[in-house]
PDB file of C-alpha atoms and ligand atoms in Angstrom:
ATOM      1  CA  MET A   6      81.704  49.221  52.726  1.00 41.00           C
ATOM      2  CA  ILE A   7      80.261  45.833  51.875  1.00 47.00           C
ATOM      3  CA  LYS A   8      76.491  45.729  51.756  1.00 48.00           C
ATOM      4  CA  GLN A   9      75.054  42.937  53.885  1.00 52.00           C
ATOM      5  CA  HIS A  10      72.332  40.883  52.271  1.00 63.00           C
ATOM      6  CA  LYS A  11      70.430  37.808  53.332  1.00 88.00           C
ATOM      7  CA  LYS A  12      72.106  34.905  51.566  1.00 96.00           C
ATOM      8  CA  ILE A  13      69.894  33.710  48.745  1.00 98.00           C
ATOM      9  CA  VAL A  14      69.158  30.363  47.146  1.00 98.00           C
ATOM     10  CA  ILE A  15      68.549  30.514  43.401  1.00 98.00           C
ATOM     11  CA  ALA A  16      66.850  27.446  41.923  1.00 98.00           C
ATOM     12  CA  HIS A  17      69.041  26.762  38.871  1.00 98.00           C
ATOM     13  CA  ARG A  18      66.542  25.911  36.084  1.00 98.00           C
ATOM     14  CA  GLY A  19      64.106  24.881  38.872  1.00 98.00           C
ATOM     15  CA  ALA A  20      64.469  21.816  41.090  1.00 98.00           C
ATOM     16  CA  SER A  21      66.541  20.366  38.270  1.00 98.00           C
ATOM     17  CA  GLY A  22      68.167  17.777  40.527  1.00 98.00           C
ATOM     18  CA  TYR A  23      64.774  16.061  40.662  1.00 98.00           C
ATOM     19  CA  LEU A  24      62.722  16.966  37.575  1.00 98.00           C
ATOM     20  CA  PRO A  25      63.610  17.898  33.981  1.00 98.00           C
ATOM     21  CA  GLU A  26      65.113  21.403  33.940  1.00 98.00           C
ATOM     22  CA  HIS A  27      62.904  24.402  33.143  1.00 98.00           C
ATOM     23  CA  THR A  28      59.605  22.502  33.295  1.00 98.00           C
ATOM     24  CA  LEU A  29      56.781  24.068  35.297  1.00 98.00           C
ATOM     25  CA  ALA A  30      56.850  20.969  37.504  1.00 98.00           C
ATOM     26  CA  ALA A  31      60.513  21.649  38.335  1.00 98.00           C
ATOM     27  CA  LYS A  32      59.672  25.272  39.104  1.00 98.00           C
ATOM     28  CA  ALA A  33      56.734  24.437  41.383  1.00 98.00           C
ATOM     29  CA  MET A  34      58.903  21.947  43.257  1.00 98.00           C
ATOM     30  CA  ALA A  35      61.728  24.454  43.727  1.00 98.00           C
ATOM     31  CA  TYR A  36      59.202  27.012  44.940  1.00 98.00           C
ATOM     32  CA  ALA A  37      57.838  24.543  47.484  1.00 98.00           C
ATOM     33  CA  MET A  38      61.376  23.686  48.636  1.00 98.00           C
ATOM     34  CA  GLY A  39      61.886  27.288  49.700  1.00 98.00           C
ATOM     35  CA  ALA A  40      63.927  28.905  46.909  1.00 98.00           C
ATOM     36  CA  ASP A  41      64.345  32.667  47.165  1.00 98.00           C
ATOM     37  CA  TYR A  42      64.533  33.037  43.379  1.00 98.00           C
ATOM     38  CA  LEU A  43      63.629  30.790  40.432  1.00 98.00           C
ATOM     39  CA  GLU A  44      65.859  30.978  37.373  1.00 98.00           C
ATOM     40  CA  GLN A  45      64.577  31.308  33.791  1.00 98.00           C
ATOM     41  CA  ASP A  46      66.785  30.982  30.698  1.00 98.00           C
ATOM     42  CA  LEU A  47      65.079  32.811  27.853  1.00 98.00           C
ATOM     43  CA  VAL A  48      65.111  32.309  24.079  1.00 98.00           C
ATOM     44  CA  MET A  49      62.845  33.503  21.278  1.00 98.00           C
ATOM     45  CA  THR A  50      60.604  31.525  18.885  1.00 98.00           C
ATOM     46  CA  ARG A  51      59.914  32.291  15.215  1.00 98.00           C
ATOM     47  CA  ASP A  52      56.695  34.074  16.212  1.00 98.00           C
ATOM     48  CA  LYS A  53      58.634  36.195  18.737  1.00 98.00           C
ATOM     49  CA  LYS A  54      57.393  34.496  21.880  1.00 98.00           C
ATOM     50  CA  ILE A  55      59.809  34.200  24.791  1.00 98.00           C
ATOM     51  CA  ILE A  56      60.158  30.643  26.053  1.00 98.00           C
ATOM     52  CA  VAL A  57      61.978  29.208  29.048  1.00 98.00           C
ATOM     53  CA  LEU A  58      64.738  26.933  27.754  1.00 98.00           C
ATOM     54  CA  HIS A  59      68.460  26.754  28.396  1.00 98.00           C
ATOM     55  CA  ASP A  60      69.670  26.579  24.788  1.00 97.00           C
ATOM     56  CA  HIS A  61      68.615  28.304  21.597  1.00 97.00           C
ATOM     57  CA  HIS A  62      68.564  24.747  20.234  1.00 97.00           C
ATOM     58  CA  LEU A  63      65.828  22.212  20.965  1.00 98.00           C
ATOM     59  CA  ASP A  64      67.776  18.993  20.507  1.00 94.00           C
ATOM     60  CA  ALA A  65      69.406  18.453  23.923  1.00 95.00           C
ATOM     61  CA  VAL A  66      66.184  18.186  25.971  1.00 96.00           C
ATOM     62  CA  THR A  67      63.314  17.406  23.544  1.00 97.00           C
ATOM     63  CA  ASN A  68      62.145  14.846  20.976  1.00 96.00           C
ATOM     64  CA  VAL A  69      62.309  17.430  18.147  1.00 97.00           C
ATOM     65  CA  LYS A  70      64.295  14.991  15.991  1.00 95.00           C
ATOM     66  CA  ASP A  71      61.406  12.521  16.049  1.00 96.00           C
ATOM     67  CA  ILE A  72      58.630  15.068  15.475  1.00 97.00           C
ATOM     68  CA  PHE A  73      60.267  17.420  12.941  1.00 98.00           C
ATOM     69  CA  PRO A  74      63.116  15.333  11.464  1.00 97.00           C
ATOM     70  CA  ASP A  75      63.772  17.671   8.509  1.00 98.00           C
ATOM     71  CA  ARG A  76      63.744  20.990  10.340  1.00 98.00           C
ATOM     72  CA  HIS A  77      67.411  21.148  11.329  1.00 98.00           C
ATOM     73  CA  ARG A  78      69.929  23.564   9.895  1.00 98.00           C
ATOM     74  CA  LYS A  79      73.111  22.601   8.043  1.00 98.00           C
ATOM     75  CA  ASP A  80      74.908  22.026  11.342  1.00 97.00           C
ATOM     76  CA  GLY A  81      72.336  19.350  12.240  1.00 96.00           C
ATOM     77  CA  ARG A  82      70.874  21.444  15.088  1.00 97.00           C
ATOM     78  CA  TYR A  83      67.214  22.398  15.596  1.00 98.00           C
ATOM     79  CA  TYR A  84      66.933  26.127  16.352  1.00 98.00           C
ATOM     80  CA  VAL A  85      64.157  27.532  18.538  1.00 98.00           C
ATOM     81  CA  ILE A  86      64.000  30.595  16.259  1.00 98.00           C
ATOM     82  CA  ASP A  87      62.949  28.342  13.330  1.00 98.00           C
ATOM     83  CA  PHE A  88      59.843  27.023  15.139  1.00 98.00           C
ATOM     84  CA  THR A  89      56.601  28.649  16.253  1.00 98.00           C
ATOM     85  CA  LEU A  90      55.484  28.410  19.853  1.00 98.00           C
ATOM     86  CA  ALA A  91      52.617  26.130  18.783  1.00 98.00           C
ATOM     87  CA  GLU A  92      55.091  23.747  17.126  1.00 98.00           C
ATOM     88  CA  ILE A  93      57.404  23.820  20.116  1.00 98.00           C
ATOM     89  CA  GLN A  94      54.538  23.014  22.461  1.00 98.00           C
ATOM     90  CA  THR A  95      53.910  19.733  20.616  1.00 98.00           C
ATOM     91  CA  LEU A  96      57.338  18.508  21.790  1.00 98.00           C
ATOM     92  CA  SER A  97      58.052  16.450  24.894  1.00 97.00           C
ATOM     93  CA  VAL A  98      60.775  17.640  27.260  1.00 97.00           C
ATOM     94  CA  SER A  99      63.066  15.260  29.116  1.00 95.00           C
ATOM     95  CA  GLU A 100      66.199  15.303  31.193  1.00 95.00           C
ATOM     96  CA  ARG A 101      69.228  16.669  29.319  1.00 95.00           C
ATOM     97  CA  PHE A 102      70.890  14.011  27.153  1.00 96.00           C
ATOM     98  CA  HIS A 103      73.514  13.439  24.490  1.00 94.00           C
ATOM     99  CA  TRP A 104      73.621  10.815  21.769  1.00 90.00           C
ATOM    100  CA  LYS A 105      75.927   7.827  21.861  1.00 93.00           C
ATOM    101  CA  ASP A 106      75.752   5.044  19.255  1.00 93.00           C
ATOM    102  CA  GLY A 107      72.236   6.140  18.292  1.00 88.00           C
ATOM    103  CA  LYS A 108      71.024   6.103  21.909  1.00 92.00           C
ATOM    104  CA  LYS A 109      70.074   8.918  24.286  1.00 93.00           C
ATOM    105  CA  ILE A 110      72.389   9.026  27.305  1.00 96.00           C
ATOM    106  CA  ALA A 111      71.308  11.160  30.290  1.00 96.00           C
ATOM    107  CA  VAL A 112      73.853  13.805  31.333  1.00 95.00           C
ATOM    108  CA  PHE A 113      72.944  13.051  34.990  1.00 95.00           C
ATOM    109  CA  PRO A 114      72.083   9.331  35.008  1.00 94.00           C
ATOM    110  CA  ASN A 115      70.709   9.265  38.564  1.00 94.00           C
ATOM    111  CA  ARG A 116      68.187  12.033  38.060  1.00 97.00           C
ATOM    112  CA  PHE A 117      64.641  11.839  36.643  1.00 97.00           C
ATOM    113  CA  PRO A 118      64.507   8.960  34.124  1.00 97.00           C
ATOM    114  CA  LEU A 119      64.569   9.784  30.406  1.00 95.00           C
ATOM    115  CA  GLY A 120      61.314   9.417  28.487  1.00 90.00           C
ATOM    116  CA  LYS A 121      59.033   9.115  31.525  1.00 94.00           C
ATOM    117  CA  SER A 122      55.897  11.188  32.118  1.00 95.00           C
ATOM    118  CA  ASP A 123      55.067  14.140  29.868  1.00 94.00           C
ATOM    119  CA  PHE A 124      56.628  17.580  30.185  1.00 98.00           C
ATOM    120  CA  LYS A 125      56.227  20.607  27.920  1.00 98.00           C
ATOM    121  CA  ILE A 126      58.011  23.851  27.168  1.00 98.00           C
ATOM    122  CA  HIS A 127      56.257  26.971  28.483  1.00 98.00           C
ATOM    123  CA  THR A 128      56.506  30.725  27.956  1.00 98.00           C
ATOM    124  CA  PHE A 129      58.146  33.308  30.208  1.00 98.00           C
ATOM    125  CA  GLU A 130      54.671  34.697  30.925  1.00 98.00           C
ATOM    126  CA  ASP A 131      53.420  31.246  32.012  1.00 98.00           C
ATOM    127  CA  GLU A 132      56.258  30.970  34.482  1.00 98.00           C
ATOM    128  CA  ILE A 133      55.844  34.467  35.908  1.00 99.00           C
ATOM    129  CA  GLU A 134      52.143  33.724  36.397  1.00 98.00           C
ATOM    130  CA  LEU A 135      53.046  30.515  38.238  1.00 98.00           C
ATOM    131  CA  VAL A 136      55.440  32.356  40.572  1.00 98.00           C
ATOM    132  CA  GLN A 137      53.102  35.301  41.153  1.00 98.00           C
ATOM    133  CA  GLY A 138      50.141  32.951  41.632  1.00 98.00           C
ATOM    134  CA  LEU A 139      52.065  30.962  44.237  1.00 98.00           C
ATOM    135  CA  ASN A 140      53.151  34.203  45.897  1.00 98.00           C
ATOM    136  CA  THR A 141      49.458  35.043  46.258  1.00 98.00           C
ATOM    137  CA  SER A 142      48.373  31.618  47.491  1.00 98.00           C
ATOM    138  CA  THR A 143      51.295  31.114  49.924  1.00 98.00           C
ATOM    139  CA  GLY A 144      51.895  34.676  51.067  1.00 98.00           C
ATOM    140  CA  ARG A 145      55.594  34.347  50.233  1.00 98.00           C
ATOM    141  CA  ASN A 146      57.492  36.687  47.918  1.00 98.00           C
ATOM    142  CA  VAL A 147      59.692  34.499  45.729  1.00 98.00           C
ATOM    143  CA  GLY A 148      61.602  36.289  42.990  1.00 98.00           C
ATOM    144  CA  ILE A 149      62.557  35.556  39.418  1.00 98.00           C
ATOM    145  CA  TYR A 150      66.076  35.448  37.974  1.00 98.00           C
ATOM    146  CA  PRO A 151      65.760  35.573  34.164  1.00 98.00           C
ATOM    147  CA  GLU A 152      68.748  35.196  31.831  1.00 98.00           C
ATOM    148  CA  ILE A 153      68.792  36.660  28.341  1.00 98.00           C
ATOM    149  CA  LYS A 154      70.412  33.932  26.225  1.00 98.00           C
ATOM    150  CA  SER A 155      72.579  34.581  23.179  1.00 98.00           C
ATOM    151  CA  PRO A 156      71.562  38.196  22.428  1.00 98.00           C
ATOM    152  CA  ALA A 157      74.073  38.387  19.556  1.00 98.00           C
ATOM    153  CA  PHE A 158      72.615  35.255  17.958  1.00 98.00           C
ATOM    154  CA  HIS A 159      69.096  36.667  18.272  1.00 98.00           C
ATOM    155  CA  LYS A 160      70.312  39.936  16.725  1.00 98.00           C
ATOM    156  CA  SER A 161      71.800  38.010  13.802  1.00 98.00           C
ATOM    157  CA  GLU A 162      68.305  36.565  13.315  1.00 98.00           C
ATOM    158  CA  GLY A 163      66.831  40.073  13.309  1.00 98.00           C
ATOM    159  CA  GLN A 164      65.409  39.879  16.852  1.00 98.00           C
ATOM    160  CA  ASP A 165      65.924  42.126  19.880  1.00 98.00           C
ATOM    161  CA  ILE A 166      65.423  39.615  22.672  1.00 98.00           C
ATOM    162  CA  SER A 167      66.430  42.013  25.460  1.00 98.00           C
ATOM    163  CA  ARG A 168      63.743  44.538  24.583  1.00 98.00           C
ATOM    164  CA  ALA A 169      61.153  41.748  24.323  1.00 98.00           C
ATOM    165  CA  VAL A 170      62.136  40.371  27.756  1.00 98.00           C
ATOM    166  CA  LEU A 171      61.996  43.824  29.349  1.00 98.00           C
ATOM    167  CA  LYS A 172      58.495  44.364  27.918  1.00 98.00           C
ATOM    168  CA  VAL A 173      57.281  41.177  29.609  1.00 98.00           C
ATOM    169  CA  LEU A 174      58.950  42.122  32.903  1.00 98.00           C
ATOM    170  CA  LYS A 175      57.375  45.563  32.843  1.00 98.00           C
ATOM    171  CA  ALA A 176      53.931  44.179  32.000  1.00 98.00           C
ATOM    172  CA  TYR A 177      54.149  41.921  35.068  1.00 98.00           C
ATOM    173  CA  GLY A 178      55.207  44.681  37.429  1.00 98.00           C
ATOM    174  CA  TYR A 179      58.968  44.194  37.559  1.00 98.00           C
ATOM    175  CA  SER A 180      60.401  47.615  36.905  1.00 98.00           C
ATOM    176  CA  ARG A 181      62.328  48.840  39.977  1.00 98.00           C
ATOM    177  CA  LYS A 182      65.548  47.758  41.664  1.00 98.00           C
ATOM    178  CA  SER A 183      63.502  46.943  44.755  1.00 97.00           C
ATOM    179  CA  ASP A 184      61.382  44.416  42.805  1.00 98.00           C
ATOM    180  CA  ARG A 185      62.106  40.716  43.268  1.00 98.00           C
ATOM    181  CA  VAL A 186      64.084  40.232  40.072  1.00 98.00           C
ATOM    182  CA  TYR A 187      67.692  39.969  38.951  1.00 98.00           C
ATOM    183  CA  LEU A 188      68.258  40.102  35.193  1.00 98.00           C
ATOM    184  CA  GLN A 189      71.364  38.202  34.077  1.00 98.00           C
ATOM    185  CA  CYS A 190      73.401  37.904  30.884  1.00 98.00           C
ATOM    186  CA  PHE A 191      76.811  36.561  29.814  1.00 98.00           C
ATOM    187  CA  ASP A 192      77.247  39.301  27.199  1.00 98.00           C
ATOM    188  CA  PRO A 193      78.729  42.430  28.833  1.00 97.00           C
ATOM    189  CA  VAL A 194      78.089  44.615  25.792  1.00 97.00           C
ATOM    190  CA  GLU A 195      74.401  43.683  25.916  1.00 98.00           C
ATOM    191  CA  LEU A 196      74.134  44.124  29.684  1.00 98.00           C
ATOM    192  CA  LYS A 197      75.664  47.596  29.441  1.00 98.00           C
ATOM    193  CA  HIS A 198      73.265  48.415  26.579  1.00 98.00           C
ATOM    194  CA  ILE A 199      70.357  47.280  28.761  1.00 98.00           C
ATOM    195  CA  HIS A 200      71.590  49.487  31.606  1.00 98.00           C
ATOM    196  CA  ASP A 201      72.548  52.553  29.566  1.00 98.00           C
ATOM    197  CA  ASP A 202      69.835  52.570  26.892  1.00 98.00           C
ATOM    198  CA  LEU A 203      66.945  50.136  27.208  1.00 98.00           C
ATOM    199  CA  LEU A 204      66.071  50.513  30.897  1.00 98.00           C
ATOM    200  CA  PRO A 205      65.994  54.335  30.883  1.00 98.00           C
ATOM    201  CA  GLU A 206      64.101  54.339  27.582  1.00 98.00           C
ATOM    202  CA  MET A 207      61.450  52.037  29.062  1.00 98.00           C
ATOM    203  CA  GLY A 208      61.259  53.868  32.391  1.00 98.00           C
ATOM    204  CA  MET A 209      62.699  50.870  34.233  1.00 98.00           C
ATOM    205  CA  ASP A 210      65.587  50.258  36.631  1.00 98.00           C
ATOM    206  CA  LEU A 211      66.400  46.634  37.471  1.00 98.00           C
ATOM    207  CA  LYS A 212      69.154  44.757  39.307  1.00 98.00           C
ATOM    208  CA  LEU A 213      71.549  43.415  36.668  1.00 98.00           C
ATOM    209  CA  VAL A 214      73.965  40.509  37.008  1.00 98.00           C
ATOM    210  CA  GLN A 215      76.969  39.970  34.764  1.00 98.00           C
ATOM    211  CA  LEU A 216      77.604  36.255  34.290  1.00 98.00           C
ATOM    212  CA  LEU A 217      81.258  35.262  33.992  1.00 98.00           C
ATOM    213  CA  GLU A 218      82.741  32.191  32.403  1.00 97.00           C
ATOM    214  CA  TYR A 219      86.171  30.787  33.134  1.00 94.00           C
ATOM    215  CA  THR A 220      87.447  31.659  29.645  1.00 95.00           C
ATOM    216  CA  LYS A 221      89.939  34.179  28.377  1.00 94.00           C
ATOM    217  CA  GLU A 222      87.321  36.665  27.110  1.00 94.00           C
ATOM    218  CA  TYR A 223      86.289  37.339  30.688  1.00 96.00           C
ATOM    219  CA  MET A 224      89.794  37.685  32.134  1.00 92.00           C
ATOM    220  CA  PRO A 225      89.980  41.500  31.656  1.00 91.00           C
ATOM    221  CA  PHE A 226      86.948  41.873  33.958  1.00 92.00           C
ATOM    222  CA  LEU A 227      88.437  39.978  36.862  1.00 93.00           C
ATOM    223  CA  SER A 228      90.810  42.658  38.175  1.00 93.00           C
ATOM    224  CA  GLN A 229      89.903  45.344  40.710  1.00 96.00           C
ATOM    225  CA  LYS A 230      89.566  47.826  37.877  1.00 96.00           C
ATOM    226  CA  GLY A 231      87.516  45.355  35.854  1.00 96.00           C
ATOM    227  CA  MET A 232      85.083  44.921  38.731  1.00 97.00           C
ATOM    228  CA  LYS A 233      84.819  48.689  39.220  1.00 97.00           C
ATOM    229  CA  ASP A 234      84.011  49.084  35.521  1.00 97.00           C
ATOM    230  CA  LEU A 235      81.368  46.354  35.739  1.00 97.00           C
ATOM    231  CA  ALA A 236      79.834  47.994  38.786  1.00 98.00           C
ATOM    232  CA  LYS A 237      78.998  51.010  36.605  1.00 98.00           C
ATOM    233  CA  PHE A 238      76.218  48.947  35.025  1.00 98.00           C
ATOM    234  CA  ALA A 239      75.861  45.742  37.049  1.00 98.00           C
ATOM    235  CA  ASP A 240      74.688  45.100  40.616  1.00 98.00           C
ATOM    236  CA  GLY A 241      76.227  41.667  40.858  1.00 98.00           C
ATOM    237  CA  ILE A 242      78.288  38.983  39.185  1.00 98.00           C
ATOM    238  CA  GLY A 243      77.456  35.356  38.497  1.00 98.00           C
ATOM    239  CA  PRO A 244      80.816  33.597  38.125  1.00 98.00           C
ATOM    240  CA  ASP A 245      81.621  29.940  37.658  1.00 98.00           C
ATOM    241  CA  LYS A 246      82.426  28.822  41.224  1.00 98.00           C
ATOM    242  CA  ASP A 247      85.854  27.629  40.016  1.00 97.00           C
ATOM    243  CA  MET A 248      86.721  31.301  39.450  1.00 97.00           C
ATOM    244  CA  LEU A 249      86.367  31.903  43.216  1.00 98.00           C
ATOM    245  CA  VAL A 250      88.046  28.801  44.641  1.00 98.00           C
ATOM    246  CA  LEU A 251      90.674  27.107  42.498  1.00 97.00           C
ATOM    247  CA  THR A 252      89.860  23.441  41.869  1.00 96.00           C
ATOM    248  CA  GLN A 253      93.401  22.428  42.761  1.00 96.00           C
ATOM    249  CA  SER A 254      92.719  23.584  46.360  1.00 97.00           C
ATOM    250  CA  SER A 255      92.974  20.855  48.960  1.00 95.00           C
ATOM    251  CA  PRO A 256      90.849  20.338  52.088  1.00 93.00           C
ATOM    252  CA  GLY A 257      91.850  22.949  54.661  1.00 88.00           C
ATOM    253  CA  ALA A 258      94.040  24.808  52.152  1.00 95.00           C
ATOM    254  CA  LEU A 259      91.602  26.711  49.989  1.00 97.00           C
ATOM    255  CA  GLN A 260      92.932  28.914  47.232  1.00 97.00           C
ATOM    256  CA  ILE A 261      90.384  31.722  47.206  1.00 97.00           C
ATOM    257  CA  THR A 262      90.953  34.070  44.267  1.00 96.00           C
ATOM    258  CA  PRO A 263      91.203  37.890  44.507  1.00 95.00           C
ATOM    259  CA  LEU A 264      87.955  38.135  42.494  1.00 96.00           C
ATOM    260  CA  VAL A 265      85.861  37.780  45.661  1.00 95.00           C
ATOM    261  CA  LYS A 266      87.349  40.822  47.339  1.00 97.00           C
ATOM    262  CA  ALA A 267      87.500  42.820  44.102  1.00 97.00           C
ATOM    263  CA  ALA A 268      83.777  42.237  43.481  1.00 98.00           C
ATOM    264  CA  HIS A 269      82.706  43.020  47.035  1.00 97.00           C
ATOM    265  CA  ASP A 270      84.949  46.096  47.166  1.00 97.00           C
ATOM    266  CA  ALA A 271      83.218  47.323  44.013  1.00 98.00           C
ATOM    267  CA  GLY A 272      79.847  46.846  45.765  1.00 97.00           C
ATOM    268  CA  LEU A 273      78.846  43.867  43.613  1.00 98.00           C
ATOM    269  CA  GLU A 274      76.916  40.895  44.947  1.00 98.00           C
ATOM    270  CA  ILE A 275      78.373  37.472  44.091  1.00 98.00           C
ATOM    271  CA  HIS A 276      76.103  34.582  43.016  1.00 98.00           C
ATOM    272  CA  PRO A 277      78.267  31.724  41.691  1.00 98.00           C
ATOM    273  CA  TYR A 278      77.051  28.685  39.717  1.00 98.00           C
ATOM    274  CA  THR A 279      76.355  25.705  39.784  1.00 98.00           C
ATOM    275  CA  PHE A 280      76.018  23.806  43.065  1.00 98.00           C
ATOM    276  CA  ARG A 281      75.212  20.107  42.644  1.00 98.00           C
ATOM    277  CA  ARG A 282      75.251  17.289  45.112  1.00 97.00           C
ATOM    278  CA  GLU A 283      76.462  14.505  42.805  1.00 95.00           C
ATOM    279  CA  LYS A 284      79.531  13.053  44.521  1.00 93.00           C
ATOM    280  CA  GLU A 285      81.552  12.692  41.347  1.00 92.00           C
ATOM    281  CA  ILE A 286      81.353  16.439  40.632  1.00 94.00           C
ATOM    282  CA  ILE A 287      81.961  17.816  44.122  1.00 97.00           C
ATOM    283  CA  PRO A 288      85.477  19.346  44.038  1.00 97.00           C
ATOM    284  CA  ALA A 289      88.173  17.387  45.871  1.00 96.00           C
ATOM    285  CA  TYR A 290      88.686  20.213  48.401  1.00 97.00           C
ATOM    286  CA  ALA A 291      85.153  19.703  49.811  1.00 98.00           C
ATOM    287  CA  LYS A 292      84.181  16.678  51.910  1.00 96.00           C
ATOM    288  CA  SER A 293      80.486  16.777  51.008  1.00 97.00           C
ATOM    289  CA  TYR A 294      77.801  18.972  49.481  1.00 98.00           C
ATOM    290  CA  ALA A 295      77.218  20.641  52.876  1.00 97.00           C
ATOM    291  CA  ASP A 296      80.951  21.266  53.209  1.00 97.00           C
ATOM    292  CA  LEU A 297      81.005  22.815  49.736  1.00 98.00           C
ATOM    293  CA  LEU A 298      78.168  25.157  50.742  1.00 98.00           C
ATOM    294  CA  ASP A 299      79.918  25.995  53.994  1.00 97.00           C
ATOM    295  CA  ILE A 300      83.083  26.909  52.115  1.00 98.00           C
ATOM    296  CA  PHE A 301      81.295  29.209  49.663  1.00 98.00           C
ATOM    297  CA  PHE A 302      78.773  30.851  51.977  1.00 97.00           C
ATOM    298  CA  PHE A 303      80.979  31.291  55.031  1.00 96.00           C
ATOM    299  CA  GLN A 304      84.639  31.148  53.986  1.00 96.00           C
ATOM    300  CA  VAL A 305      84.468  32.716  50.547  1.00 97.00           C
ATOM    301  CA  GLY A 306      81.494  34.850  51.610  1.00 97.00           C
ATOM    302  CA  VAL A 307      79.246  34.717  48.550  1.00 98.00           C
ATOM    303  CA  ASP A 308      75.803  36.328  48.691  1.00 98.00           C
ATOM    304  CA  GLY A 309      73.859  33.515  47.020  1.00 98.00           C
ATOM    305  CA  VAL A 310      74.275  30.392  44.902  1.00 98.00           C
ATOM    306  CA  PHE A 311      72.693  28.818  41.844  1.00 98.00           C
ATOM    307  CA  THR A 312      71.814  25.247  42.767  1.00 98.00           C
ATOM    308  CA  ASP A 313      70.103  22.204  41.255  1.00 98.00           C
ATOM    309  CA  PHE A 314      69.275  21.179  44.851  1.00 98.00           C
ATOM    310  CA  THR A 315      67.212  23.928  46.446  1.00 98.00           C
ATOM    311  CA  ASP A 316      66.067  21.692  49.324  1.00 98.00           C
ATOM    312  CA  LEU A 317      69.565  20.741  50.507  1.00 98.00           C
ATOM    313  CA  THR A 318      70.766  24.328  50.199  1.00 98.00           C
ATOM    314  CA  VAL A 319      67.800  25.888  52.009  1.00 98.00           C
ATOM    315  CA  ASN A 320      68.107  23.288  54.794  1.00 98.00           C
ATOM    316  CA  PHE A 321      71.821  23.905  55.093  1.00 98.00           C
ATOM    317  CA  LEU A 322      71.284  27.648  55.614  1.00 97.00           C
ATOM    318  CA  LYS A 323      68.441  26.989  58.088  1.00 95.00           C
ATOM    319  CA  GLU A 324      70.645  24.703  60.191  1.00 94.00           C
ATOM    320  CA  LYS A 325      73.497  27.189  60.045  1.00 90.00           C
ATOM    321  CA  ASN A 326      71.279  30.048  61.217  1.00 85.00           C
ATOM    322  CA  LYS A 327      69.907  28.112  64.181  1.00 82.00           C
ATOM    323  CA  GLY A 328      70.922  29.768  67.425  1.00 63.00           C
ATOM    324  CA  ILE A 329      72.095  32.926  65.685  1.00 65.00           C
ATOM    325  CA  PRO A 330      69.933  35.723  67.080  1.00 61.00           C
ATOM    326  CA  THR A 331      68.120  37.731  64.425  1.00 56.00           C
ATOM    327  CA  LYS A 332      67.308  41.393  64.773  1.00 49.00           C
TER     328      LYS A 332
HETATM  329 CA1   CA B 405      71.171  30.284  33.197  1.00 89.11          CA
END
């Protein structure tokens, strides 16, 4: 029996279609746009603080190269774990970029301009306090959707990031499955460890989401048996959307993969990533961003989506629900 849930909108790194990802400004905007959950990617600093940043490197979204030119490792990268929180908070955050001929090139050129205004990196606690503060001042109950990044890397640096994240969650009152939090991770060994060992040890029980990438390591999980095994420790999956609808689908002839049914049959919720409105990245089988949402929410039947465009997604669901009587 498939559980029926209200379809949810997860603000992927905040309102990242409009403001630099993972800044408090992007989070406040996504909150105001009506997100059900705000996403946090979490990495650890040298002084063991948990910060909200997508990579365990600093170089793709900050000016670290200008401020601390010599602090890279042999591979040329600047690692969060090599910097204290105080050092990291001296950096400016911008839209995601890559380097070309000595120049910064924005990954999404039509989004917030590079190098404008002044944005900073904040801690996980700062962001929870923003969400909980807004929940108080608005009377809404928006959730959080934290992701533990690179647990194996953190372990190799002598740090247990999962335990540190759980401590923060518990301190802020997130400790039951009924609380407004989903905890996500790409590493199935770590997620199982969280479920089997850490949560019981800490007197907690949270909704867990196994993220899935379209790579061969994840293939064994995609069968009916794989989903049943995952359901022993996870409550949901967060797959790449291309794992649900094949990109070679054409309009009106969608190739929906067996993963959808396998996950739902196993009782898992499905929250695919990442929904973006930029025309050049909308798959050929969808006519528009709204059509893409229609396909995933109502033909594939997913339970929620990660989106850079909370406003468009919330409005789409509102329009769709008009005229449908609610209990
Ligand atoms: Ca993430």
